[in-house]
């Protein structure tokens, strides 16, 4: 029996008697599958959770990962070696679970307009860039700057260009050629100084009105 998993670049082969395989399927797997189809049975959190569509909101997975909370009242120097090993062993799955929950919460906020108590949707960090490098070059050359000054192997970055041209003149001749795209949406505590932004769902709803 060979199982090929192309996405994992994995090919595994094993041998066992046919009657043993069919008995395992009938006696072990079939009853478990029947319970699952009825929404019953026990949840078994583990590495396989990454394939589950409810991995971010599964109660059993949350309970399993939150077991680490029992160490919260201790400072690192007071942890025993066994406790540190326990945390290290669970760290990857814990981080994966946290990332899944954060991704789910962000998706719900951005695409479905959901509001989470204590959090707001904000724009992440964004950087200035030239809207059109060819036009920036043309404008600077017309302003009396040599191409050798404004070019290295590529057009100078905005900060370096601003230093070369001077902030006032930079804004006067290049202000309309500088764009600062919105940052990637992220959830932040309400105490964050950045203003809240509207969710995609809220914007789409208003545009349809």
PDB file of C-alpha atoms in Angstrom:
ATOM      1  CA  UNK A   1       0.000   0.000   0.000  1.00  0.00           C
ATOM      2  CA  UNK A   2       1.476   3.342  -1.091  1.00  0.00           C
ATOM      3  CA  UNK A   3       0.282   6.832  -0.176  1.00  0.00           C
ATOM      4  CA  UNK A   4       1.482   9.711  -2.335  1.00  0.00           C
ATOM      5  CA  UNK A   5       1.116  13.273  -1.004  1.00  0.00           C
ATOM      6  CA  UNK A   6       2.448  15.601  -3.744  1.00  0.00           C
ATOM      7  CA  UNK A   7       1.987  18.802  -1.749  1.00  0.00           C
ATOM      8  CA  UNK A   8       4.127  17.376   1.045  1.00  0.00           C
ATOM      9  CA  UNK A   9       6.546  15.774  -1.405  1.00  0.00           C
ATOM     10  CA  UNK A  10       5.910  12.544   0.477  1.00  0.00           C
ATOM     11  CA  UNK A  11       5.609   8.948  -0.691  1.00  0.00           C
ATOM     12  CA  UNK A  12       5.125   6.333   2.031  1.00  0.00           C
ATOM     13  CA  UNK A  13       4.733   2.589   1.550  1.00  0.00           C
ATOM     14  CA  UNK A  14       3.693  -0.091   4.012  1.00  0.00           C
ATOM     15  CA  UNK A  15       2.637  -3.716   3.864  1.00  0.00           C
ATOM     16  CA  UNK A  16      -0.009  -5.553   5.881  1.00  0.00           C
ATOM     17  CA  UNK A  17      -2.402  -8.457   5.316  1.00  0.00           C
ATOM     18  CA  UNK A  18      -5.613  -7.509   3.511  1.00  0.00           C
ATOM     19  CA  UNK A  19      -7.823  -8.981   6.225  1.00  0.00           C
ATOM     20  CA  UNK A  20      -5.987  -6.935   8.865  1.00  0.00           C
ATOM     21  CA  UNK A  21      -6.509  -3.755   6.849  1.00  0.00           C
ATOM     22  CA  UNK A  22     -10.207  -4.396   6.235  1.00  0.00           C
ATOM     23  CA  UNK A  23     -10.758  -5.370   9.867  1.00  0.00           C
ATOM     24  CA  UNK A  24      -9.084  -2.127  10.996  1.00  0.00           C
ATOM     25  CA  UNK A  25     -11.353  -0.174   8.673  1.00  0.00           C
ATOM     26  CA  UNK A  26     -14.527  -1.909   9.822  1.00  0.00           C
ATOM     27  CA  UNK A  27     -13.804  -2.221  13.538  1.00  0.00           C
ATOM     28  CA  UNK A  28     -11.874   0.996  14.191  1.00  0.00           C
ATOM     29  CA  UNK A  29     -12.361   3.630  11.512  1.00  0.00           C
ATOM     30  CA  UNK A  30     -15.969   3.024  10.505  1.00  0.00           C
ATOM     31  CA  UNK A  31     -17.436   3.562  14.023  1.00  0.00           C
ATOM     32  CA  UNK A  32     -15.365   6.733  14.466  1.00  0.00           C
ATOM     33  CA  UNK A  33     -16.475   8.034  11.062  1.00  0.00           C
ATOM     34  CA  UNK A  34     -20.111   7.283  11.902  1.00  0.00           C
ATOM     35  CA  UNK A  35     -19.835   9.357  15.079  1.00  0.00           C
ATOM     36  CA  UNK A  36     -18.175  12.191  13.181  1.00  0.00           C
ATOM     37  CA  UNK A  37     -20.955  12.281  10.578  1.00  0.00           C
ATOM     38  CA  UNK A  38     -23.463  12.633  13.421  1.00  0.00           C
ATOM     39  CA  UNK A  39     -21.441  15.426  15.013  1.00  0.00           C
ATOM     40  CA  UNK A  40     -20.502  13.238  17.942  1.00  0.00           C
ATOM     41  CA  UNK A  41     -17.316  11.649  19.241  1.00  0.00           C
ATOM     42  CA  UNK A  42     -14.275  13.132  20.947  1.00  0.00           C
ATOM     43  CA  UNK A  43     -12.165  15.915  19.490  1.00  0.00           C
ATOM     44  CA  UNK A  44      -8.465  15.088  19.263  1.00  0.00           C
ATOM     45  CA  UNK A  45      -6.350  18.263  18.920  1.00  0.00           C
ATOM     46  CA  UNK A  46      -2.972  17.810  17.297  1.00  0.00           C
ATOM     47  CA  UNK A  47      -0.734  18.723  14.393  1.00  0.00           C
ATOM     48  CA  UNK A  48      -3.437  17.500  12.010  1.00  0.00           C
ATOM     49  CA  UNK A  49      -5.619  20.443  13.069  1.00  0.00           C
ATOM     50  CA  UNK A  50      -3.983  22.594  10.395  1.00  0.00           C
ATOM     51  CA  UNK A  51      -6.136  20.822   7.807  1.00  0.00           C
ATOM     52  CA  UNK A  52      -9.416  21.562   9.609  1.00  0.00           C
ATOM     53  CA  UNK A  53     -11.718  24.339   8.412  1.00  0.00           C
ATOM     54  CA  UNK A  54     -12.668  25.264  11.995  1.00  0.00           C
ATOM     55  CA  UNK A  55      -9.102  25.217  13.330  1.00  0.00           C
ATOM     56  CA  UNK A  56      -9.391  28.834  14.481  1.00  0.00           C
ATOM     57  CA  UNK A  57     -12.608  28.408  16.471  1.00  0.00           C
ATOM     58  CA  UNK A  58     -12.356  24.814  17.712  1.00  0.00           C
ATOM     59  CA  UNK A  59     -12.987  24.667  21.462  1.00  0.00           C
ATOM     60  CA  UNK A  60     -10.940  21.495  21.990  1.00  0.00           C
ATOM     61  CA  UNK A  61      -7.911  22.980  20.244  1.00  0.00           C
ATOM     62  CA  UNK A  62      -8.237  26.177  22.271  1.00  0.00           C
ATOM     63  CA  UNK A  63      -8.455  24.264  25.556  1.00  0.00           C
ATOM     64  CA  UNK A  64      -5.393  22.222  24.631  1.00  0.00           C
ATOM     65  CA  UNK A  65      -3.322  25.307  23.835  1.00  0.00           C
ATOM     66  CA  UNK A  66      -4.548  27.308  26.798  1.00  0.00           C
ATOM     67  CA  UNK A  67      -3.127  24.704  29.159  1.00  0.00           C
ATOM     68  CA  UNK A  68       0.064  26.748  28.989  1.00  0.00           C
ATOM     69  CA  UNK A  69      -1.777  29.508  30.860  1.00  0.00           C
ATOM     70  CA  UNK A  70      -1.099  27.606  34.074  1.00  0.00           C
ATOM     71  CA  UNK A  71       2.479  28.881  33.841  1.00  0.00           C
ATOM     72  CA  UNK A  72       1.452  32.540  33.541  1.00  0.00           C
ATOM     73  CA  UNK A  73       1.738  33.216  37.263  1.00  0.00           C
ATOM     74  CA  UNK A  74       5.392  32.139  37.297  1.00  0.00           C
ATOM     75  CA  UNK A  75       8.375  34.130  36.145  1.00  0.00           C
ATOM     76  CA  UNK A  76      10.771  32.295  33.786  1.00  0.00           C
ATOM     77  CA  UNK A  77      13.508  31.788  36.449  1.00  0.00           C
ATOM     78  CA  UNK A  78      11.004  29.847  38.567  1.00  0.00           C
ATOM     79  CA  UNK A  79       9.979  27.407  35.858  1.00  0.00           C
ATOM     80  CA  UNK A  80      11.293  23.903  36.271  1.00  0.00           C
ATOM     81  CA  UNK A  81      13.197  22.204  33.482  1.00  0.00           C
ATOM     82  CA  UNK A  82      10.213  19.931  32.874  1.00  0.00           C
ATOM     83  CA  UNK A  83       7.894  22.935  32.548  1.00  0.00           C
ATOM     84  CA  UNK A  84      10.237  24.638  30.103  1.00  0.00           C
ATOM     85  CA  UNK A  85      10.416  21.460  28.044  1.00  0.00           C
ATOM     86  CA  UNK A  86       6.620  21.251  28.104  1.00  0.00           C
ATOM     87  CA  UNK A  87       6.330  24.821  26.851  1.00  0.00           C
ATOM     88  CA  UNK A  88       8.972  24.326  24.179  1.00  0.00           C
ATOM     89  CA  UNK A  89       7.224  21.191  22.964  1.00  0.00           C
ATOM     90  CA  UNK A  90       3.909  23.015  22.660  1.00  0.00           C
ATOM     91  CA  UNK A  91       5.291  26.328  21.375  1.00  0.00           C
ATOM     92  CA  UNK A  92       4.991  25.663  17.639  1.00  0.00           C
ATOM     93  CA  UNK A  93       1.416  24.424  17.890  1.00  0.00           C
ATOM     94  CA  UNK A  94       0.557  27.272  20.258  1.00  0.00           C
ATOM     95  CA  UNK A  95       1.981  29.845  17.839  1.00  0.00           C
ATOM     96  CA  UNK A  96       0.177  28.169  14.954  1.00  0.00           C
ATOM     97  CA  UNK A  97      -3.102  28.250  16.860  1.00  0.00           C
ATOM     98  CA  UNK A  98      -2.650  31.902  17.806  1.00  0.00           C
ATOM     99  CA  UNK A  99      -1.891  32.765  14.165  1.00  0.00           C
ATOM    100  CA  UNK A 100      -5.004  30.895  13.040  1.00  0.00           C
ATOM    101  CA  UNK A 101      -7.178  32.765  15.545  1.00  0.00           C
ATOM    102  CA  UNK A 102      -5.652  36.120  14.551  1.00  0.00           C
ATOM    103  CA  UNK A 103      -6.128  35.380  10.844  1.00  0.00           C
ATOM    104  CA  UNK A 104      -9.740  34.368  11.445  1.00  0.00           C
ATOM    105  CA  UNK A 105     -10.481  37.461  13.538  1.00  0.00           C
ATOM    106  CA  UNK A 106      -8.850  39.748  10.952  1.00  0.00           C
ATOM    107  CA  UNK A 107     -10.729  38.141   8.064  1.00  0.00           C
ATOM    108  CA  UNK A 108     -14.008  38.517   9.927  1.00  0.00           C
ATOM    109  CA  UNK A 109     -13.254  42.188  10.628  1.00  0.00           C
ATOM    110  CA  UNK A 110     -11.998  43.099   7.136  1.00  0.00           C
ATOM    111  CA  UNK A 111     -14.333  41.082   4.945  1.00  0.00           C
ATOM    112  CA  UNK A 112     -17.448  40.688   7.072  1.00  0.00           C
ATOM    113  CA  UNK A 113     -17.565  43.878   9.116  1.00  0.00           C
ATOM    114  CA  UNK A 114     -17.368  42.057  12.424  1.00  0.00           C
ATOM    115  CA  UNK A 115     -16.337  44.121  15.428  1.00  0.00           C
ATOM    116  CA  UNK A 116     -14.342  42.569  18.257  1.00  0.00           C
ATOM    117  CA  UNK A 117     -14.787  44.184  21.704  1.00  0.00           C
ATOM    118  CA  UNK A 118     -11.608  45.990  22.697  1.00  0.00           C
ATOM    119  CA  UNK A 119     -10.154  45.994  19.166  1.00  0.00           C
ATOM    120  CA  UNK A 120     -10.459  48.120  16.054  1.00  0.00           C
ATOM    121  CA  UNK A 121      -9.403  47.794  12.422  1.00  0.00           C
ATOM    122  CA  UNK A 122      -6.463  50.022  11.488  1.00  0.00           C
ATOM    123  CA  UNK A 123      -4.075  50.450   8.564  1.00  0.00           C
ATOM    124  CA  UNK A 124      -0.712  48.797   9.026  1.00  0.00           C
ATOM    125  CA  UNK A 125       2.552  50.562   8.304  1.00  0.00           C
ATOM    126  CA  UNK A 126       3.044  51.809   4.748  1.00  0.00           C
ATOM    127  CA  UNK A 127       5.978  53.384   2.906  1.00  0.00           C
ATOM    128  CA  UNK A 128       6.185  56.171   0.335  1.00  0.00           C
ATOM    129  CA  UNK A 129       7.162  55.257  -3.218  1.00  0.00           C
ATOM    130  CA  UNK A 130       7.421  56.974  -6.576  1.00  0.00           C
ATOM    131  CA  UNK A 131       4.276  56.808  -8.649  1.00  0.00           C
ATOM    132  CA  UNK A 132       6.305  57.029 -11.893  1.00  0.00           C
ATOM    133  CA  UNK A 133      10.130  56.891 -11.781  1.00  0.00           C
ATOM    134  CA  UNK A 134      10.509  58.108 -15.365  1.00  0.00           C
ATOM    135  CA  UNK A 135       8.448  61.210 -14.623  1.00  0.00           C
ATOM    136  CA  UNK A 136      10.349  61.844 -11.382  1.00  0.00           C
ATOM    137  CA  UNK A 137      13.588  61.774 -13.381  1.00  0.00           C
ATOM    138  CA  UNK A 138      12.187  64.163 -15.976  1.00  0.00           C
ATOM    139  CA  UNK A 139      11.003  66.620 -13.333  1.00  0.00           C
ATOM    140  CA  UNK A 140      14.298  66.594 -11.423  1.00  0.00           C
ATOM    141  CA  UNK A 141      16.416  67.033 -14.570  1.00  0.00           C
ATOM    142  CA  UNK A 142      14.199  69.953 -15.600  1.00  0.00           C
ATOM    143  CA  UNK A 143      14.771  71.401 -12.122  1.00  0.00           C
ATOM    144  CA  UNK A 144      18.544  71.417 -12.713  1.00  0.00           C
ATOM    145  CA  UNK A 145      19.667  68.193 -11.074  1.00  0.00           C
ATOM    146  CA  UNK A 146      22.089  65.906 -12.904  1.00  0.00           C
ATOM    147  CA  UNK A 147      21.076  62.321 -13.522  1.00  0.00           C
ATOM    148  CA  UNK A 148      24.333  61.263 -11.850  1.00  0.00           C
ATOM    149  CA  UNK A 149      23.046  62.885  -8.667  1.00  0.00           C
ATOM    150  CA  UNK A 150      19.644  61.293  -8.607  1.00  0.00           C
ATOM    151  CA  UNK A 151      20.616  57.842  -9.841  1.00  0.00           C
ATOM    152  CA  UNK A 152      22.684  55.087  -8.390  1.00  0.00           C
ATOM    153  CA  UNK A 153      21.864  51.841 -10.132  1.00  0.00           C
ATOM    154  CA  UNK A 154      18.252  52.810  -9.655  1.00  0.00           C
ATOM    155  CA  UNK A 155      16.368  55.945  -8.701  1.00  0.00           C
ATOM    156  CA  UNK A 156      17.254  57.197  -5.235  1.00  0.00           C
ATOM    157  CA  UNK A 157      14.819  56.177  -2.547  1.00  0.00           C
ATOM    158  CA  UNK A 158      12.356  58.766  -1.330  1.00  0.00           C
ATOM    159  CA  UNK A 159      14.236  59.572   1.889  1.00  0.00           C
ATOM    160  CA  UNK A 160      17.579  59.970   0.090  1.00  0.00           C
ATOM    161  CA  UNK A 161      15.949  61.997  -2.691  1.00  0.00           C
ATOM    162  CA  UNK A 162      14.285  64.290  -0.177  1.00  0.00           C
ATOM    163  CA  UNK A 163      17.667  64.871   1.466  1.00  0.00           C
ATOM    164  CA  UNK A 164      19.275  65.679  -1.899  1.00  0.00           C
ATOM    165  CA  UNK A 165      16.561  67.994  -3.199  1.00  0.00           C
ATOM    166  CA  UNK A 166      15.614  69.562   0.103  1.00  0.00           C
ATOM    167  CA  UNK A 167      12.310  68.961   1.845  1.00  0.00           C
ATOM    168  CA  UNK A 168      10.598  72.139   0.653  1.00  0.00           C
ATOM    169  CA  UNK A 169      11.598  71.795  -3.000  1.00  0.00           C
ATOM    170  CA  UNK A 170      10.949  68.069  -2.849  1.00  0.00           C
ATOM    171  CA  UNK A 171       7.354  68.711  -1.867  1.00  0.00           C
ATOM    172  CA  UNK A 172       6.984  71.478  -4.446  1.00  0.00           C
ATOM    173  CA  UNK A 173       8.196  69.533  -7.483  1.00  0.00           C
ATOM    174  CA  UNK A 174       7.527  65.918  -6.527  1.00  0.00           C
ATOM    175  CA  UNK A 175       4.630  66.160  -4.116  1.00  0.00           C
ATOM    176  CA  UNK A 176       2.090  64.956  -6.676  1.00  0.00           C
ATOM    177  CA  UNK A 177       4.358  62.074  -7.719  1.00  0.00           C
ATOM    178  CA  UNK A 178       4.654  60.537  -4.267  1.00  0.00           C
ATOM    179  CA  UNK A 179       2.057  57.996  -3.246  1.00  0.00           C
ATOM    180  CA  UNK A 180       1.582  56.227   0.064  1.00  0.00           C
ATOM    181  CA  UNK A 181      -0.699  53.215  -0.369  1.00  0.00           C
ATOM    182  CA  UNK A 182      -2.898  52.074   2.518  1.00  0.00           C
ATOM    183  CA  UNK A 183      -1.205  49.723   4.936  1.00  0.00           C
ATOM    184  CA  UNK A 184      -2.371  46.159   5.311  1.00  0.00           C
ATOM    185  CA  UNK A 185      -5.349  45.996   7.713  1.00  0.00           C
ATOM    186  CA  UNK A 186      -4.626  44.608  11.155  1.00  0.00           C
ATOM    187  CA  UNK A 187      -6.362  44.442  14.494  1.00  0.00           C
ATOM    188  CA  UNK A 188      -4.985  46.546  17.333  1.00  0.00           C
ATOM    189  CA  UNK A 189      -6.124  47.427  20.865  1.00  0.00           C
ATOM    190  CA  UNK A 190      -8.470  50.385  21.108  1.00  0.00           C
ATOM    191  CA  UNK A 191      -5.734  52.245  22.991  1.00  0.00           C
ATOM    192  CA  UNK A 192      -3.687  52.370  19.756  1.00  0.00           C
ATOM    193  CA  UNK A 193      -3.165  55.981  18.584  1.00  0.00           C
ATOM    194  CA  UNK A 194      -3.919  55.232  14.937  1.00  0.00           C
ATOM    195  CA  UNK A 195      -7.470  55.962  13.737  1.00  0.00           C
ATOM    196  CA  UNK A 196      -9.870  53.124  13.051  1.00  0.00           C
ATOM    197  CA  UNK A 197     -10.572  52.328   9.399  1.00  0.00           C
ATOM    198  CA  UNK A 198     -13.719  50.989   7.821  1.00  0.00           C
ATOM    199  CA  UNK A 199     -14.002  47.315   6.997  1.00  0.00           C
ATOM    200  CA  UNK A 200     -14.253  46.151   3.392  1.00  0.00           C
ATOM    201  CA  UNK A 201     -17.778  44.934   4.071  1.00  0.00           C
ATOM    202  CA  UNK A 202     -18.851  48.343   5.411  1.00  0.00           C
ATOM    203  CA  UNK A 203     -17.366  50.163   2.408  1.00  0.00           C
ATOM    204  CA  UNK A 204     -18.994  47.750  -0.053  1.00  0.00           C
ATOM    205  CA  UNK A 205     -22.358  48.172   1.703  1.00  0.00           C
ATOM    206  CA  UNK A 206     -22.216  51.979   1.467  1.00  0.00           C
ATOM    207  CA  UNK A 207     -21.205  51.837  -2.201  1.00  0.00           C
ATOM    208  CA  UNK A 208     -24.247  49.699  -2.950  1.00  0.00           C
ATOM    209  CA  UNK A 209     -26.631  52.207  -1.349  1.00  0.00           C
TER     210      UNK A 209
END
